XYZ file of C-alpha atoms in Angstrom:
312
model
C -20.152 -4.079 -7.797
C -23.224 -3.656 -5.594
C -22.229 -4.158 -1.954
C -24.424 -5.484 0.836
C -23.857 -2.333 2.911
C -22.649 1.274 2.664
C -21.030 3.457 5.326
C -20.885 7.180 4.610
C -17.965 9.400 5.538
C -19.897 11.113 8.328
C -19.566 7.869 10.348
C -15.950 8.509 11.296
C -13.852 8.848 14.424
C -10.397 10.111 15.400
C -8.964 7.413 17.657
C -9.294 3.797 18.762
C -11.794 3.341 21.590
C -13.589 0.041 22.199
C -16.602 1.817 23.710
C -17.523 3.436 20.375
C -20.934 2.339 19.109
C -20.723 0.405 15.830
C -21.794 2.251 12.699
C -22.739 -1.095 11.142
C -22.976 -4.797 11.962
C -22.195 -7.380 9.271
C -22.044 -11.126 8.872
C -18.942 -12.881 7.560
C -19.084 -13.063 3.776
C -20.796 -9.698 3.332
C -19.439 -6.737 1.371
C -19.285 -3.065 2.336
C -18.797 0.177 0.386
C -16.979 2.672 2.621
C -16.562 6.397 2.034
C -13.404 7.941 3.491
C -12.092 11.399 4.315
C -8.500 12.328 3.453
C -5.808 12.149 6.144
C -6.142 15.868 6.914
C -9.763 15.334 7.938
C -10.910 17.636 5.141
C -8.680 20.514 6.232
C -6.727 20.295 2.966
C -8.699 20.316 -0.277
C -8.116 20.436 -4.023
C -7.740 24.222 -3.948
C -5.507 24.409 -0.867
C -2.301 26.382 -0.523
C 0.482 26.343 2.072
C -1.599 28.359 4.541
C -4.009 25.448 4.951
C -1.133 23.135 5.810
C 0.360 25.593 8.297
C -3.045 25.920 10.008
C -3.540 22.134 10.230
C -5.276 21.011 13.432
C -3.612 17.719 14.366
C -6.554 16.713 16.569
C -8.538 16.259 13.346
C -6.078 14.219 11.278
C -6.339 10.579 10.208
C -10.098 10.086 10.559
C -11.265 6.511 10.009
C -14.733 5.369 8.949
C -16.490 2.854 11.211
C -16.480 0.945 13.481
C -17.935 -2.176 11.878
C -19.089 -5.019 14.144
C -18.390 -8.479 12.679
C -20.848 -11.063 13.941
C -19.148 -13.926 15.766
C -15.704 -12.316 16.032
C -14.044 -13.096 19.370
C -10.573 -12.553 20.831
C -8.156 -15.027 19.257
C -9.918 -14.949 15.880
C -8.812 -13.045 12.776
C -10.895 -10.763 10.582
C -9.967 -11.173 6.910
C -10.526 -8.038 4.825
C -10.316 -8.360 1.043
C -10.000 -5.092 -0.870
C -12.393 -5.496 -3.794
C -12.186 -2.101 -5.472
C -11.249 1.556 -5.098
C -13.030 4.620 -6.471
C -10.477 7.476 -6.331
C -11.501 11.121 -6.126
C -8.989 12.462 -8.677
C -7.128 14.747 -6.285
C -4.747 14.412 -3.372
C -1.912 16.067 -1.522
C 1.621 15.426 -0.323
C 3.257 17.557 2.357
C 6.404 18.090 4.295
C 5.139 18.693 7.827
C 7.716 20.295 10.153
C 8.952 17.858 12.802
C 7.562 14.825 10.951
C 9.221 12.355 8.592
C 12.525 10.521 8.236
C 14.523 13.682 7.446
C 12.652 16.118 9.681
C 15.885 17.818 10.750
C 16.851 18.413 7.100
C 13.527 19.976 6.111
C 12.171 22.211 8.891
C 9.921 24.290 6.609
C 6.402 23.307 5.562
C 5.780 22.398 1.922
C 2.640 21.260 0.098
C 1.965 19.734 -3.303
C -1.643 19.293 -4.454
C -2.154 16.608 -7.092
C -4.808 16.226 -9.762
C -4.998 12.847 -11.460
C -7.315 10.818 -13.669
C -9.769 9.006 -11.355
C -9.780 6.047 -13.747
C -5.996 5.740 -13.173
C -5.329 5.565 -16.923
C -2.179 7.683 -16.671
C 0.392 8.594 -14.005
C -0.043 11.656 -11.827
C 2.040 14.645 -12.913
C 4.479 16.224 -10.473
C 5.774 19.716 -11.281
C 8.308 20.714 -12.418
C 8.785 17.181 -13.728
C 7.868 13.644 -12.780
C 5.170 11.077 -13.530
C 4.092 8.912 -10.601
C 2.331 5.587 -11.309
C -0.824 5.271 -9.215
C -1.757 2.377 -6.951
C -4.675 3.149 -4.600
C -4.610 1.514 -1.190
C -5.785 1.874 2.394
C -3.181 3.397 4.708
C -5.028 2.977 8.008
C -7.166 -0.046 8.810
C -7.555 -1.811 12.122
C -9.658 -3.333 14.848
C -10.290 -1.955 18.313
C -7.813 -2.593 21.121
C -8.742 -4.545 24.230
C -7.094 -1.826 26.345
C -9.658 0.688 27.539
C -9.580 4.377 26.727
C -8.914 6.536 23.686
C -5.765 5.656 21.727
C -4.101 7.637 18.942
C -4.738 6.419 15.410
C -1.231 7.505 14.308
C 1.007 4.585 15.403
C 0.391 1.069 14.024
C -0.439 -1.701 16.485
C -0.843 -5.494 16.569
C -4.523 -5.082 15.624
C -3.576 -2.928 12.624
C -4.060 0.815 12.413
C -1.773 3.156 10.498
C 0.073 0.373 8.672
C 0.816 2.328 5.458
C 1.516 -0.923 3.593
C 1.072 0.058 -0.040
C 0.148 -3.495 -1.003
C -3.144 -3.302 0.903
C -4.515 -2.641 -2.567
C -7.100 -4.179 -4.876
C -7.205 -7.960 -4.547
C -5.155 -8.170 -1.346
C -6.548 -9.888 1.741
C -5.449 -8.466 5.094
C -5.756 -10.550 8.282
C -6.191 -8.662 11.557
C -6.054 -10.195 15.071
C -9.227 -9.708 17.116
C -8.942 -8.388 20.690
C -12.576 -7.454 21.442
C -15.931 -9.057 20.676
C -17.084 -8.050 17.202
C -13.609 -6.889 16.193
C -14.879 -3.355 15.434
C -13.160 -2.550 12.128
C -12.450 0.981 10.879
C -10.459 2.273 7.911
C -9.325 5.495 6.261
C -6.162 7.381 5.257
C -6.517 6.258 1.642
C -3.589 6.885 -0.703
C -3.364 7.143 -4.489
C 0.342 6.194 -4.397
C 3.156 5.733 -1.889
C 6.681 4.370 -1.791
C 7.705 1.791 0.800
C 8.707 3.737 3.892
C 6.573 6.851 3.211
C 9.754 8.747 4.029
C 8.441 12.311 4.337
C 5.445 11.125 6.358
C 2.830 11.605 3.646
C 1.882 9.787 0.452
C -0.562 11.050 -2.184
C -3.217 11.531 0.493
C -6.465 11.164 -1.410
C -10.074 10.590 -0.327
C -11.790 7.692 -2.078
C -14.470 5.075 -1.692
C -13.358 1.542 -0.857
C -15.205 -1.735 -1.378
C -14.285 -4.616 0.915
C -15.398 -8.131 1.775
C -15.315 -9.374 5.371
C -14.537 -12.944 6.405
C -13.894 -14.426 9.844
C -11.284 -17.064 10.660
C -11.699 -18.694 14.052
C -8.961 -19.445 16.593
C -5.962 -18.166 14.617
C -4.191 -16.423 17.514
C -2.114 -14.338 15.090
C 0.448 -12.159 16.859
C 0.385 -9.417 14.209
C -1.375 -8.543 10.942
C -0.509 -10.505 7.828
C -1.599 -10.227 4.212
C -1.778 -12.035 0.894
C -1.449 -10.227 -2.432
C -3.121 -11.441 -5.644
C 0.067 -11.222 -7.725
C 3.277 -9.192 -8.274
C 3.472 -5.965 -6.309
C 5.996 -3.828 -8.218
C 5.607 -4.523 -11.933
C 3.687 -1.255 -12.445
C 6.984 0.683 -12.149
C 9.705 -1.815 -13.062
C 9.862 -1.249 -16.812
C 12.721 1.262 -16.952
C 14.658 0.008 -13.929
C 15.753 1.913 -10.847
C 18.276 4.323 -9.465
C 19.528 2.895 -6.147
C 21.447 4.534 -3.310
C 22.646 2.876 -0.112
C 23.336 3.664 3.518
C 25.700 1.422 5.484
C 26.314 1.291 9.222
C 25.286 -0.233 12.575
C 22.056 1.808 12.900
C 19.208 1.021 10.495
C 17.563 4.414 10.969
C 20.787 6.284 10.221
C 21.489 4.034 7.238
C 17.972 4.793 5.972
C 18.570 8.518 6.280
C 21.912 8.238 4.484
C 20.387 6.280 1.593
C 17.532 8.774 1.162
C 19.795 11.832 1.418
C 21.951 10.473 -1.384
C 18.901 9.911 -3.583
C 17.679 13.454 -2.987
C 21.128 14.743 -4.010
C 21.041 12.558 -7.138
C 17.560 13.727 -8.191
C 18.415 17.376 -7.572
C 21.667 17.129 -9.574
C 19.858 15.636 -12.573
C 16.715 17.764 -12.583
C 17.420 21.036 -10.726
C 14.397 20.164 -8.577
C 14.393 21.675 -5.095
C 15.501 19.341 -2.313
C 12.119 19.398 -0.578
C 10.344 18.567 -3.857
C 12.739 15.653 -4.406
C 12.043 14.515 -0.826
C 8.264 14.561 -1.287
C 8.506 12.883 -4.692
C 10.703 10.170 -3.184
C 8.077 9.583 -0.493
C 5.364 8.759 -3.031
C 7.514 6.879 -5.575
C 10.656 5.415 -3.961
C 11.154 2.330 -1.804
C 13.337 1.776 1.257
C 14.620 -1.793 1.527
C 16.769 -3.623 4.038
C 19.319 -5.267 1.756
C 21.479 -6.902 4.415
C 20.999 -7.347 8.168
C 23.367 -10.216 9.037
C 26.927 -9.016 8.432
C 27.834 -7.671 11.874
C 28.436 -4.870 12.719
C 27.083 -3.011 9.655
C 23.753 -3.298 7.868
C 22.841 -2.129 4.361
C 19.704 -0.119 3.580
C 18.938 0.678 -0.066
C 16.627 3.279 -1.551
C 15.101 2.372 -4.920
C 13.766 5.174 -7.112
C 12.043 4.080 -10.366
C 13.545 5.665 -13.478
C 10.137 5.894 -15.128
C 9.125 8.690 -12.726
C 11.635 11.114 -14.251
C 11.555 9.601 -17.747
């Protein structure tokens, strides 16, 4: 579709700061086409190898395009962002970054997988030595500016949004973000071609793409945190062949999560002879962590769902 406005990728920044000058001002009801840079800030590209990952400058990661001033937005309101369409680039990357991810102590060495996929999303992305990952483009990082002064890291999520990594912020979804400063000042980036719930190794299929959105303003909502509405089912693109499921059980949800994922990695490796780090990265883009039970004191159950279709 033809949008009312376009923001190019050169209008980006590397942190939340409410003194940043807006790249664009829009009225509620208008649409915007937004170009993004991948989560590495362009340091990893389609021809990259492990050396590029090892040399990664973390001061340049997670750039977001914006900010966008929304006319009439005031603290206590909510900005509603509807994701109209995605135009993927056809390439992306997944990495194990030392010291980062759910199983950082298990995988201390850097690893990188560069993906090539059909930009029209007509077939899954291939993962060597085996694996076919269904694609579902979405925005990983999207948020408004904080009321608190100063420069704030874009890495952790916050009540005004940010690095949410909710894979259902995809086409047709409307995301509602609480406003803390006049104009809201919206920015987004960190686009993904696919990701499992939990993003367990810390990266998805990190892929630059163009995003089309529509902006609306809802007055006097006083939402405490972001919320969203999806246009329909969120998992039927990978349900057809069922799942392999492992569990972790205990009084600590983080430890139970680690136990569930470790068992899945063992299961994948036993069936495919895939390396453990490859199984870990593949699980990050295709598998889902779920809290199955959180009421039966003193132990909780975390399950990890891995779709059978990925390995055929």
